[in-house]
Tab-separated table of C-alpha atoms in Angstrom:
chain	number	residue	atom	x	y	z
R	20	UNK	CA	-68.194	-12.370	-51.887
R	21	UNK	CA	-64.735	-13.606	-52.776
R	22	UNK	CA	-61.160	-12.423	-52.427
R	23	UNK	CA	-60.264	-13.964	-55.808
R	24	UNK	CA	-60.602	-12.178	-59.155
R	25	UNK	CA	-60.002	-13.553	-62.654
R	26	UNK	CA	-57.834	-11.325	-64.879
R	27	UNK	CA	-56.963	-11.928	-68.498
R	28	UNK	CA	-53.665	-13.560	-67.508
R	29	UNK	CA	-54.940	-15.600	-64.568
R	30	UNK	CA	-56.620	-15.439	-61.180
R	31	UNK	CA	-55.357	-13.270	-58.312
R	32	UNK	CA	-56.155	-13.454	-54.616
R	33	UNK	CA	-56.225	-10.287	-52.530
R	34	UNK	CA	-57.278	-9.297	-49.040
R	35	UNK	CA	-60.402	-7.710	-47.571
R	36	UNK	CA	-60.123	-5.150	-44.761
R	37	UNK	CA	-62.955	-2.975	-43.459
R	38	UNK	CA	-64.980	-3.517	-46.576
R	39	UNK	CA	-62.175	-2.702	-49.047
R	40	UNK	CA	-60.597	-5.312	-51.317
R	41	UNK	CA	-56.894	-4.842	-52.117
R	42	UNK	CA	-55.111	-6.701	-54.915
R	43	UNK	CA	-51.446	-5.740	-54.839
R	44	UNK	CA	-48.512	-6.226	-57.178
R	45	UNK	CA	-50.423	-7.575	-60.198
R	46	UNK	CA	-48.243	-7.929	-63.292
R	47	UNK	CA	-49.589	-5.887	-66.195
R	48	UNK	CA	-46.567	-6.506	-68.457
R	49	UNK	CA	-43.687	-8.938	-68.743
R	50	UNK	CA	-40.578	-8.397	-66.641
R	51	UNK	CA	-38.278	-5.830	-68.369
R	52	UNK	CA	-35.077	-7.828	-67.970
R	53	UNK	CA	-32.446	-9.133	-70.361
R	54	UNK	CA	-33.180	-8.143	-73.975
R	55	UNK	CA	-36.520	-6.679	-72.802
R	56	UNK	CA	-34.879	-4.043	-70.590
R	57	UNK	CA	-35.008	-1.470	-73.417
R	58	UNK	CA	-37.948	-2.939	-75.370
R	59	UNK	CA	-41.560	-1.859	-75.463
R	60	UNK	CA	-43.626	-3.546	-72.739
R	61	UNK	CA	-44.843	-7.031	-73.642
R	62	UNK	CA	-47.975	-8.692	-72.239
R	63	UNK	CA	-47.586	-10.435	-68.919
R	64	UNK	CA	-47.290	-14.216	-69.316
R	65	UNK	CA	-50.330	-16.223	-68.304
R	66	UNK	CA	-50.212	-18.264	-65.116
R	67	UNK	CA	-52.066	-21.294	-63.832
R	68	UNK	CA	-53.924	-21.448	-60.552
R	69	UNK	CA	-54.361	-18.444	-58.276
R	70	UNK	CA	-51.537	-15.921	-57.953
R	71	UNK	CA	-51.046	-14.222	-54.595
R	72	UNK	CA	-51.774	-10.463	-54.671
R	73	UNK	CA	-51.625	-9.724	-50.964
R	74	UNK	CA	-48.349	-7.749	-50.876
R	75	UNK	CA	-46.917	-4.959	-53.050
R	76	UNK	CA	-44.652	-5.981	-55.898
R	77	UNK	CA	-41.088	-4.956	-56.697
R	78	UNK	CA	-40.236	-1.364	-57.588
R	79	UNK	CA	-38.525	-0.262	-60.782
R	80	UNK	CA	-34.735	0.260	-60.440
R	81	UNK	CA	-33.800	3.560	-58.785
R	82	UNK	CA	-31.532	5.170	-56.221
R	83	UNK	CA	-32.665	6.481	-52.834
R	84	UNK	CA	-33.493	10.155	-52.461
R	85	UNK	CA	-30.784	12.416	-51.081
R	86	UNK	CA	-30.984	12.925	-47.326
R	87	UNK	CA	-33.105	16.137	-47.178
R	88	UNK	CA	-35.836	14.699	-49.414
R	89	UNK	CA	-35.575	11.193	-47.961
R	90	UNK	CA	-36.403	12.568	-44.528
R	91	UNK	CA	-39.706	13.911	-45.875
R	92	UNK	CA	-40.750	11.349	-48.488
R	93	UNK	CA	-41.437	7.714	-47.671
R	94	UNK	CA	-40.025	6.070	-50.779
R	95	UNK	CA	-39.574	2.292	-50.669
R	96	UNK	CA	-37.143	0.442	-52.953
R	97	UNK	CA	-37.758	-3.283	-53.392
R	98	UNK	CA	-35.673	-4.846	-56.181
R	99	UNK	CA	-37.192	-7.529	-58.365
R	100	UNK	CA	-37.676	-8.461	-61.998
R	101	UNK	CA	-41.485	-8.120	-62.061
R	102	UNK	CA	-41.488	-4.373	-61.446
R	103	UNK	CA	-44.138	-3.592	-64.076
R	104	UNK	CA	-46.961	-4.185	-61.672
R	105	UNK	CA	-50.013	-2.348	-60.426
R	106	UNK	CA	-52.218	-2.466	-57.359
R	107	UNK	CA	-56.016	-2.258	-57.226
R	108	UNK	CA	-58.318	-1.221	-54.386
R	109	UNK	CA	-62.056	-1.729	-54.865
R	110	UNK	CA	-65.185	-1.469	-52.719
R	111	UNK	CA	-66.568	-4.635	-54.295
R	112	UNK	CA	-65.245	-6.838	-57.133
R	113	UNK	CA	-68.829	-7.935	-57.666
R	114	UNK	CA	-70.042	-4.403	-58.368
R	115	UNK	CA	-70.428	-2.930	-61.827
R	116	UNK	CA	-69.750	0.425	-63.465
R	117	UNK	CA	-67.826	2.006	-60.576
R	118	UNK	CA	-65.650	5.002	-61.529
R	119	UNK	CA	-61.969	4.167	-61.932
R	120	UNK	CA	-58.945	6.280	-61.052
R	121	UNK	CA	-55.409	5.410	-62.208
R	122	UNK	CA	-52.544	6.982	-60.230
R	123	UNK	CA	-49.162	7.748	-61.816
R	124	UNK	CA	-46.529	8.552	-59.196
R	125	UNK	CA	-43.952	11.324	-59.357
R	126	UNK	CA	-40.228	11.354	-58.687
R	127	UNK	CA	-38.594	13.373	-61.505
R	128	UNK	CA	-38.897	10.343	-63.816
R	129	UNK	CA	-36.115	8.646	-61.821
R	130	UNK	CA	-37.721	7.644	-58.499
R	131	UNK	CA	-40.966	6.530	-56.892
R	132	UNK	CA	-43.352	3.576	-56.956
R	133	UNK	CA	-46.863	2.426	-56.100
R	134	UNK	CA	-45.648	1.164	-52.690
R	135	UNK	CA	-45.586	4.598	-51.022
R	136	UNK	CA	-48.027	4.624	-48.097
R	137	UNK	CA	-49.660	7.907	-49.086
R	138	UNK	CA	-50.699	6.296	-52.381
R	139	UNK	CA	-52.750	3.588	-50.671
R	140	UNK	CA	-56.139	3.639	-52.394
R	141	UNK	CA	-58.398	2.401	-49.601
R	142	UNK	CA	-60.078	5.801	-49.017
R	143	UNK	CA	-61.005	6.039	-52.689
R	144	UNK	CA	-62.430	2.519	-52.562
R	145	UNK	CA	-64.283	3.377	-49.346
R	146	UNK	CA	-65.962	6.177	-51.288
R	147	UNK	CA	-66.981	4.094	-54.287
R	148	UNK	CA	-63.983	4.389	-56.622
R	149	UNK	CA	-61.778	1.614	-57.992
R	150	UNK	CA	-58.225	2.921	-57.517
R	151	UNK	CA	-55.303	1.600	-59.582
R	152	UNK	CA	-51.695	2.593	-58.790
R	153	UNK	CA	-49.027	1.928	-61.426
R	154	UNK	CA	-45.277	1.308	-61.576
R	155	UNK	CA	-43.410	2.277	-64.758
R	156	UNK	CA	-39.783	2.187	-65.877
R	157	UNK	CA	-37.696	5.127	-64.683
R	158	UNK	CA	-34.439	6.814	-65.580
R	159	UNK	CA	-32.243	5.126	-68.190
R	160	UNK	CA	-34.494	2.075	-68.748
R	161	UNK	CA	-37.587	4.273	-69.003
R	162	UNK	CA	-36.517	7.443	-70.785
R	163	UNK	CA	-33.018	7.360	-72.298
R	164	UNK	CA	-33.187	7.764	-76.093
R	165	UNK	CA	-31.177	4.903	-77.633
R	166	UNK	CA	-30.535	3.467	-81.084
R	167	UNK	CA	-32.281	0.115	-81.329
R	168	UNK	CA	-34.968	0.882	-78.729
R	169	UNK	CA	-38.307	2.683	-78.760
R	170	UNK	CA	-38.305	6.050	-77.050
R	171	UNK	CA	-40.542	6.868	-74.096
R	172	UNK	CA	-40.572	3.354	-72.664
R	173	UNK	CA	-41.834	4.708	-69.353
R	174	UNK	CA	-44.813	6.282	-71.119
R	175	UNK	CA	-45.344	3.065	-73.068
R	176	UNK	CA	-45.507	1.244	-69.724
R	177	UNK	CA	-48.167	3.683	-68.513
R	178	UNK	CA	-50.129	3.149	-71.729
R	179	UNK	CA	-49.833	-0.619	-71.300
R	180	UNK	CA	-51.208	-0.272	-67.760
R	181	UNK	CA	-54.129	1.793	-69.059
R	182	UNK	CA	-54.824	-0.901	-71.662
R	183	UNK	CA	-54.755	-3.480	-68.859
R	184	UNK	CA	-57.362	-1.393	-67.064
R	185	UNK	CA	-59.543	-1.361	-70.176
R	186	UNK	CA	-59.280	-5.149	-70.463
R	187	UNK	CA	-59.547	-6.137	-66.797
R	188	UNK	CA	-61.129	-3.509	-64.573
R	189	UNK	CA	-64.677	-4.871	-64.934
R	190	UNK	CA	-63.526	-7.901	-62.928
R	191	UNK	CA	-62.799	-5.510	-60.032
R	192	UNK	CA	-66.157	-3.713	-60.280
R	193	UNK	CA	-64.885	-0.825	-62.389
R	194	UNK	CA	-66.214	0.865	-65.498
R	195	UNK	CA	-63.656	0.986	-68.342
R	196	UNK	CA	-65.693	3.805	-69.894
R	197	UNK	CA	-65.189	6.045	-66.859
R	198	UNK	CA	-61.442	6.166	-66.171
R	199	UNK	CA	-59.656	9.165	-64.646
R	200	UNK	CA	-55.871	9.237	-64.863
R	201	UNK	CA	-54.116	11.411	-62.279
R	202	UNK	CA	-50.556	12.051	-61.190
R	203	UNK	CA	-48.269	14.473	-59.370
R	204	UNK	CA	-44.989	16.121	-60.402
R	205	UNK	CA	-43.432	13.761	-62.988
R	206	UNK	CA	-46.699	11.851	-62.741
R	207	UNK	CA	-48.574	15.036	-63.623
R	208	UNK	CA	-46.203	15.663	-66.520
R	209	UNK	CA	-46.882	12.092	-67.620
R	210	UNK	CA	-50.628	12.747	-67.537
R	211	UNK	CA	-50.150	15.812	-69.748
R	212	UNK	CA	-48.086	13.718	-72.163
R	213	UNK	CA	-50.758	11.015	-72.228
R	214	UNK	CA	-53.415	13.653	-72.970
R	215	UNK	CA	-51.385	14.701	-75.999
R	216	UNK	CA	-50.358	11.219	-77.141
R	217	UNK	CA	-52.216	9.564	-80.022
R	218	UNK	CA	-51.135	6.218	-78.531
R	219	UNK	CA	-53.282	6.865	-75.418
R	220	UNK	CA	-56.431	8.077	-77.171
R	221	UNK	CA	-59.559	6.505	-75.727
R	222	UNK	CA	-57.834	4.885	-72.748
R	223	UNK	CA	-59.105	7.425	-70.198
R	224	UNK	CA	-61.891	9.967	-69.949
R	225	UNK	CA	-60.783	12.548	-67.360
R	226	UNK	CA	-57.393	13.727	-66.165
R	227	UNK	CA	-55.858	15.417	-63.133
R	228	UNK	CA	-52.456	17.121	-63.335
R	229	UNK	CA	-51.013	17.865	-59.881
R	230	UNK	CA	-47.901	20.077	-59.889
R	231	UNK	CA	-47.048	19.225	-63.486
R	232	UNK	CA	-46.894	20.884	-66.883
R	233	UNK	CA	-47.183	20.107	-70.591
R	234	UNK	CA	-43.659	21.097	-71.618
R	235	UNK	CA	-41.637	18.227	-70.122
R	236	UNK	CA	-40.542	16.700	-73.415
R	237	UNK	CA	-37.151	17.013	-75.089
R	238	UNK	CA	-36.490	17.324	-78.794
R	239	UNK	CA	-35.082	14.026	-79.971
R	240	UNK	CA	-31.803	15.620	-81.101
R	241	UNK	CA	-31.230	16.998	-77.614
R	242	UNK	CA	-32.275	13.753	-75.950
R	243	UNK	CA	-29.572	12.059	-77.996
R	244	UNK	CA	-27.041	14.592	-76.696
R	245	UNK	CA	-27.795	13.349	-73.198
R	246	UNK	CA	-27.324	9.802	-74.457
R	247	UNK	CA	-23.992	10.726	-76.015
R	248	UNK	CA	-22.762	12.226	-72.734
R	249	UNK	CA	-23.813	9.142	-70.817
R	250	UNK	CA	-22.337	6.745	-73.379
R	251	UNK	CA	-19.077	8.682	-73.271
R	252	UNK	CA	-18.994	8.502	-69.486
R	253	UNK	CA	-19.564	4.739	-69.661
R	254	UNK	CA	-17.229	4.150	-72.588
R	255	UNK	CA	-19.809	2.250	-74.672
R	256	UNK	CA	-21.687	2.857	-77.935
R	257	UNK	CA	-24.997	4.713	-77.621
R	258	UNK	CA	-27.086	1.659	-78.503
R	259	UNK	CA	-29.637	-0.467	-76.712
R	260	UNK	CA	-27.452	-3.533	-77.225
R	261	UNK	CA	-24.437	-1.914	-75.571
R	262	UNK	CA	-26.423	-0.471	-72.672
R	263	UNK	CA	-28.310	-3.726	-72.238
R	264	UNK	CA	-25.039	-5.581	-71.759
R	265	UNK	CA	-24.055	-3.403	-68.790
R	266	UNK	CA	-24.666	-4.324	-65.168
R	267	UNK	CA	-27.820	-2.543	-63.901
R	268	UNK	CA	-25.922	-1.238	-60.877
R	269	UNK	CA	-23.344	0.399	-63.113
R	270	UNK	CA	-26.098	2.023	-65.139
R	271	UNK	CA	-27.745	3.349	-61.995
R	272	UNK	CA	-24.490	4.834	-60.743
R	273	UNK	CA	-23.841	6.480	-64.109
R	274	UNK	CA	-27.381	7.877	-64.097
R	275	UNK	CA	-26.879	9.429	-60.664
R	276	UNK	CA	-23.586	10.996	-61.791
R	277	UNK	CA	-25.305	12.338	-64.905
R	278	UNK	CA	-27.925	14.137	-62.829
R	279	UNK	CA	-25.255	15.777	-60.702
R	280	UNK	CA	-23.284	16.805	-63.792
R	281	UNK	CA	-26.314	18.510	-65.324
R	282	UNK	CA	-27.235	20.297	-62.094
R	283	UNK	CA	-23.695	21.613	-61.696
R	284	UNK	CA	-23.277	22.694	-65.316
R	285	UNK	CA	-26.594	23.135	-67.168
R	286	UNK	CA	-24.908	24.306	-70.376
R	287	UNK	CA	-27.318	24.160	-73.348
R	288	UNK	CA	-24.373	23.680	-75.692
R	289	UNK	CA	-23.620	20.365	-73.987
R	290	UNK	CA	-27.099	19.072	-73.204
R	291	UNK	CA	-29.339	20.809	-75.709
R	292	UNK	CA	-31.597	23.773	-75.028
R	293	UNK	CA	-34.791	21.708	-74.799
R	294	UNK	CA	-33.274	19.437	-72.138
R	295	UNK	CA	-31.992	22.306	-69.997
R	296	UNK	CA	-35.061	24.525	-70.352
R	297	UNK	CA	-37.829	21.939	-70.194
R	298	UNK	CA	-36.015	19.867	-67.586
R	299	UNK	CA	-35.498	23.041	-65.509
R	300	UNK	CA	-31.780	22.373	-65.359
R	301	UNK	CA	-32.229	19.360	-63.071
R	302	UNK	CA	-33.977	16.610	-65.086
R	303	UNK	CA	-31.838	14.934	-67.730
R	304	UNK	CA	-34.112	11.938	-68.397
R	305	UNK	CA	-37.739	12.627	-69.278
R	306	UNK	CA	-40.063	12.123	-72.277
R	307	UNK	CA	-38.877	12.693	-75.842
R	308	UNK	CA	-40.760	14.048	-78.848
R	309	UNK	CA	-40.228	10.865	-80.836
R	310	UNK	CA	-42.879	11.285	-83.551
R	311	UNK	CA	-44.897	8.308	-82.320
R	312	UNK	CA	-45.796	8.428	-78.630
R	313	UNK	CA	-45.330	12.203	-78.694
R	314	UNK	CA	-45.682	13.857	-82.083
R	315	UNK	CA	-45.087	17.372	-80.721
R	316	UNK	CA	-44.576	19.216	-77.475
R	317	UNK	CA	-47.638	18.235	-75.401
R	318	UNK	CA	-48.763	21.819	-74.815
R	319	UNK	CA	-48.737	22.464	-78.567
R	320	UNK	CA	-50.743	19.311	-79.235
R	321	UNK	CA	-53.308	20.301	-76.591
R	322	UNK	CA	-53.648	23.809	-78.021
R	323	UNK	CA	-54.225	22.224	-81.427
R	324	UNK	CA	-57.104	20.126	-80.089
R	325	UNK	CA	-55.600	16.896	-78.764
R	326	UNK	CA	-57.592	15.394	-75.902
R	327	UNK	CA	-60.441	17.901	-76.150
R	328	UNK	CA	-62.968	15.300	-75.002
R	329	UNK	CA	-61.104	14.755	-71.704
R	330	UNK	CA	-61.972	17.276	-68.949
R	331	UNK	CA	-58.884	18.276	-66.962
R	332	UNK	CA	-58.320	19.353	-63.365
R	333	UNK	CA	-54.915	20.941	-62.778
R	334	UNK	CA	-53.213	22.813	-59.985
R	335	UNK	CA	-50.219	23.430	-57.776
R	336	UNK	CA	-49.325	24.151	-54.176
R	337	UNK	CA	-48.745	27.754	-53.121
R	338	UNK	CA	-45.125	27.228	-52.060
R	339	UNK	CA	-43.951	24.360	-54.289
R	340	UNK	CA	-40.276	25.221	-54.450
R	341	UNK	CA	-39.746	25.502	-50.709
R	342	UNK	CA	-39.515	21.703	-50.708
R	343	UNK	CA	-36.305	21.955	-52.748
R	344	UNK	CA	-34.764	25.059	-51.147
R	345	UNK	CA	-35.579	24.974	-47.435
R	346	UNK	CA	-34.533	21.467	-46.235
R	347	UNK	CA	-31.324	21.677	-48.267
R	348	UNK	CA	-30.326	24.966	-46.634
R	349	UNK	CA	-30.232	26.781	-49.965
R	350	UNK	CA	-32.976	29.239	-49.031
R	351	UNK	CA	-31.149	30.260	-45.858
R	352	UNK	CA	-27.932	30.797	-47.811
R	353	UNK	CA	-29.451	33.205	-50.349
R	354	UNK	CA	-28.661	36.862	-49.712
R	355	UNK	CA	-29.765	40.092	-51.335
R	356	UNK	CA	-26.430	40.108	-53.169
R	357	UNK	CA	-26.579	36.526	-54.442
R	358	UNK	CA	-30.273	36.468	-55.399
R	359	UNK	CA	-29.774	38.269	-58.744
R	360	UNK	CA	-27.064	35.801	-59.753
R	361	UNK	CA	-29.257	32.796	-58.936
R	362	UNK	CA	-32.133	34.244	-60.954
R	363	UNK	CA	-29.790	34.900	-63.870
R	364	UNK	CA	-28.792	31.220	-63.817
R	365	UNK	CA	-32.422	30.372	-64.586
R	366	UNK	CA	-32.650	33.085	-67.237
R	367	UNK	CA	-34.948	35.176	-65.033
R	368	UNK	CA	-34.775	38.975	-65.021
R	369	UNK	CA	-33.433	39.930	-61.562
R	370	UNK	CA	-35.927	42.815	-61.508
R	371	UNK	CA	-38.623	40.178	-60.982
R	372	UNK	CA	-37.461	39.972	-57.382
R	373	UNK	CA	-38.638	43.532	-56.722
R	374	UNK	CA	-42.231	42.657	-57.644
R	375	UNK	CA	-42.302	39.494	-55.539
R	376	UNK	CA	-40.567	41.115	-52.566
R	377	UNK	CA	-43.007	44.021	-52.680
R	378	UNK	CA	-45.896	41.601	-52.132
R	379	UNK	CA	-44.149	39.855	-49.226
R	380	UNK	CA	-43.109	42.353	-46.562
R	381	UNK	CA	-40.514	40.853	-44.281
R	382	UNK	CA	-39.654	38.002	-46.670
R	383	UNK	CA	-36.036	36.876	-46.782
R	384	UNK	CA	-34.192	36.686	-50.109
R	385	UNK	CA	-34.581	32.920	-49.878
R	386	UNK	CA	-38.339	33.308	-49.442
R	387	UNK	CA	-38.486	35.523	-52.517
R	388	UNK	CA	-36.457	33.040	-54.546
R	389	UNK	CA	-38.778	30.200	-53.519
R	390	UNK	CA	-41.849	32.207	-54.540
R	391	UNK	CA	-40.336	33.125	-57.908
R	392	UNK	CA	-39.206	29.579	-58.697
R	393	UNK	CA	-42.585	28.204	-57.621
R	394	UNK	CA	-44.253	30.273	-60.326
R	395	UNK	CA	-41.441	29.753	-62.854
R	396	UNK	CA	-41.277	25.978	-62.510
R	397	UNK	CA	-44.821	25.020	-61.496
R	398	UNK	CA	-47.687	27.538	-61.436
R	399	UNK	CA	-46.998	29.182	-64.791
R	400	UNK	CA	-46.727	25.814	-66.542
R	401	UNK	CA	-49.953	24.589	-64.975
R	402	UNK	CA	-51.900	27.698	-65.988
R	403	UNK	CA	-50.384	27.561	-69.475
R	404	UNK	CA	-51.506	23.922	-69.724
R	405	UNK	CA	-55.069	24.856	-68.747
R	406	UNK	CA	-55.104	27.789	-71.167
R	407	UNK	CA	-53.884	25.545	-73.991
R	408	UNK	CA	-56.652	23.035	-73.306
R	409	UNK	CA	-59.266	25.775	-73.523
R	410	UNK	CA	-57.738	27.156	-76.749
R	411	UNK	CA	-57.944	23.653	-78.181
R	412	UNK	CA	-61.638	23.399	-77.359
R	413	UNK	CA	-61.408	21.414	-74.128
R	414	UNK	CA	-62.434	22.006	-70.522
R	415	UNK	CA	-60.023	22.757	-67.678
R	416	UNK	CA	-60.416	23.637	-64.013
R	417	UNK	CA	-57.737	25.038	-61.714
R	418	UNK	CA	-57.013	24.546	-58.010
R	419	UNK	CA	-54.372	25.688	-55.538
R	420	UNK	CA	-53.365	23.959	-52.298
R	421	UNK	CA	-52.540	26.649	-49.743
R	422	UNK	CA	-52.451	25.016	-46.298
R	423	UNK	CA	-49.004	25.672	-44.728
R	424	UNK	CA	-47.233	22.740	-43.140
R	425	UNK	CA	-45.523	23.582	-39.836
R	426	UNK	CA	-42.637	21.228	-40.648
R	427	UNK	CA	-39.303	23.011	-41.270
R	428	UNK	CA	-41.146	26.139	-42.499
R	429	UNK	CA	-42.021	24.223	-45.668
R	430	UNK	CA	-45.445	25.936	-45.865
R	431	UNK	CA	-47.616	24.668	-48.765
R	432	UNK	CA	-44.731	22.858	-50.419
R	433	UNK	CA	-44.375	20.376	-53.262
R	434	UNK	CA	-46.033	16.966	-52.647
R	435	UNK	CA	-47.827	18.127	-49.481
R	436	UNK	CA	-51.283	17.854	-51.057
R	437	UNK	CA	-50.987	14.159	-51.977
R	438	UNK	CA	-51.923	12.778	-48.562
R	439	UNK	CA	-54.936	15.110	-48.507
R	440	UNK	CA	-56.074	13.931	-51.954
R	441	UNK	CA	-55.733	10.281	-50.873
R	442	UNK	CA	-57.126	11.000	-47.386
R	443	UNK	CA	-54.078	9.326	-45.831
R	444	UNK	CA	-52.999	11.908	-43.289
R	445	UNK	CA	-52.207	9.076	-40.881
R	446	UNK	CA	-49.041	8.185	-42.819
R	447	UNK	CA	-47.858	11.668	-43.850
R	448	UNK	CA	-46.695	13.257	-40.593
R	449	UNK	CA	-43.156	13.768	-41.865
R	450	UNK	CA	-44.579	16.383	-44.249
R	451	UNK	CA	-47.762	17.497	-42.487
R	452	UNK	CA	-46.738	17.539	-38.841
R	453	UNK	CA	-48.764	15.878	-36.101
R	454	UNK	CA	-52.098	17.693	-36.475
R	455	UNK	CA	-53.016	18.218	-40.127
R	456	UNK	CA	-56.644	19.263	-40.669
R	457	UNK	CA	-58.818	16.259	-41.471
R	458	UNK	CA	-61.550	18.598	-42.697
R	459	UNK	CA	-59.238	19.749	-45.493
R	460	UNK	CA	-58.544	16.163	-46.519
R	461	UNK	CA	-62.295	15.562	-46.544
R	462	UNK	CA	-62.807	18.538	-48.878
R	463	UNK	CA	-60.004	17.752	-51.271
R	464	UNK	CA	-60.593	14.005	-51.438
R	465	UNK	CA	-64.307	14.617	-52.016
R	466	UNK	CA	-63.550	16.947	-54.937
R	467	UNK	CA	-61.320	14.340	-56.603
R	468	UNK	CA	-63.957	11.622	-56.122
R	469	UNK	CA	-66.651	13.912	-57.505
R	470	UNK	CA	-64.524	14.805	-60.521
R	471	UNK	CA	-63.849	11.119	-61.253
R	472	UNK	CA	-67.524	10.305	-60.873
R	473	UNK	CA	-69.178	13.203	-62.712
R	474	UNK	CA	-66.468	15.329	-64.326
R	475	UNK	CA	-67.365	18.298	-62.086
R	476	UNK	CA	-65.368	18.778	-58.846
R	477	UNK	CA	-67.617	21.583	-57.669
R	478	UNK	CA	-66.380	24.825	-59.250
R	479	UNK	CA	-66.425	26.456	-62.683
R	480	UNK	CA	-63.963	25.772	-65.490
R	481	UNK	CA	-61.728	28.538	-66.768
R	482	UNK	CA	-62.746	30.656	-69.715
R	483	UNK	CA	-62.467	34.409	-70.129
R	484	UNK	CA	-61.186	34.420	-66.532
R	485	UNK	CA	-59.476	31.791	-64.402
R	486	UNK	CA	-61.435	30.800	-61.286
R	487	UNK	CA	-59.166	28.870	-58.918
R	488	UNK	CA	-60.447	26.662	-56.090
R	489	UNK	CA	-58.141	27.326	-53.151
R	490	UNK	CA	-57.876	24.494	-50.618
R	491	UNK	CA	-56.716	25.433	-47.148
R	492	UNK	CA	-56.566	29.165	-47.727
R	493	UNK	CA	-58.318	32.024	-45.981
R	494	UNK	CA	-61.416	33.779	-47.271
R	495	UNK	CA	-63.328	32.896	-50.437
R	496	UNK	CA	-62.528	29.321	-51.546
R	497	UNK	CA	-62.785	30.339	-55.227
R	498	UNK	CA	-60.509	33.192	-56.318
R	499	UNK	CA	-60.317	34.611	-59.831
R	500	UNK	CA	-56.805	34.956	-61.259
R	501	UNK	CA	-54.907	35.042	-57.934
R	502	UNK	CA	-51.593	36.983	-57.950
R	503	UNK	CA	-52.167	37.820	-61.594
R	504	UNK	CA	-49.437	40.460	-61.751
R	505	UNK	CA	-46.863	37.873	-60.689
R	506	UNK	CA	-48.220	35.299	-63.120
R	507	UNK	CA	-47.916	37.921	-65.886
R	508	UNK	CA	-44.136	37.692	-65.507
R	509	UNK	CA	-44.373	34.248	-67.092
R	510	UNK	CA	-47.524	34.076	-69.213
R	511	UNK	CA	-50.193	36.457	-70.491
């Protein structure tokens, strides 16, 4: 056995710990610097000798999370030109035909990386899976629509990484004909986009969408409105050449200001209806329907039959939106008088609050708002995605993560399930508390491994009804159409 593997661009040396090989920070594309900052990803240059792959690589440019989120999420920022890198964990580079899983991180398309401890793939490798975790361009470099540059550069990076997997994963013991792509939040939205993209056809064979949807794509005209606002703020033409000439730090600062401007004034007349609605009033930079990478809104492409040969597992957490409302103090500030006005801001009928409050005796107005926005922003989009896949002739299964974290009354909040999926509860105490149930991680991790291996995680796909596998709940682990009257507020 050896700790050295030969890739198409050169040899890499990793480390072996407790029977798991880790090869970290491998370049899958050329550094996106200089004229390449707004170009499609180019192949990584070849190297001579053996390249060290014993430490994670640089992260793509980004700003730190704001304090409430930073206290809960362990994001690491490590500047460096070679940010288009990936990491591989394998049980044995000398094996053959092992299932492969490719992780796409979240972060609202502006933050995150493959360096986060919860994304360490050793438990997957321990259980016979080759795990690949990918960095991709974020924010302005990844998703701003510019004259003189291809759109969706962040998605193009993900596609380039999947092509790298096809070309190289056999050297790590993996089977390129059995690849599962999975991601959470913006990563889940990315997976839905890849399912719909003709440019990604054939690069993966199963997909998992965690807390994502298939509507996170702006019309190109509206994406260019965002570009015009940003160019005006910077005082430069809305071209790749002009943006490429700016200092990266200045671009990052302008991007941060842009996000605040949208959140404070989500006016469709300024930003475009598709940006405000599909970005939920908070995301200004996300995929664009460019006619090439995305030829239509992903959910429409899926309903029309795109990706029908790729089984999909999709789900959410029970209390997604508490992550955004509770630590910030917003939930505590909501009153019975202000709740209708907040719902109106999202275009939600204030009468919806009566239904949700009626199912939650003793809930505060902030609790009711969190439940409504969880379904509005996450659960409804996930169920609609699964329904579209079935209408298009594909197969979809649904899950819900229901275990309530004791931390800050977050309950089953956004991103809580990730450490359970990766079986890395040892590094997730900021979100899980000190005594998260290992048995739940065993269940959830096993289901993901089984899905990647066989295509069947252990429960039935949706059809005339929607069976949902509930992890960490009480009672029957499979529930048909849970809280259907609330879901009916958003979809049929």
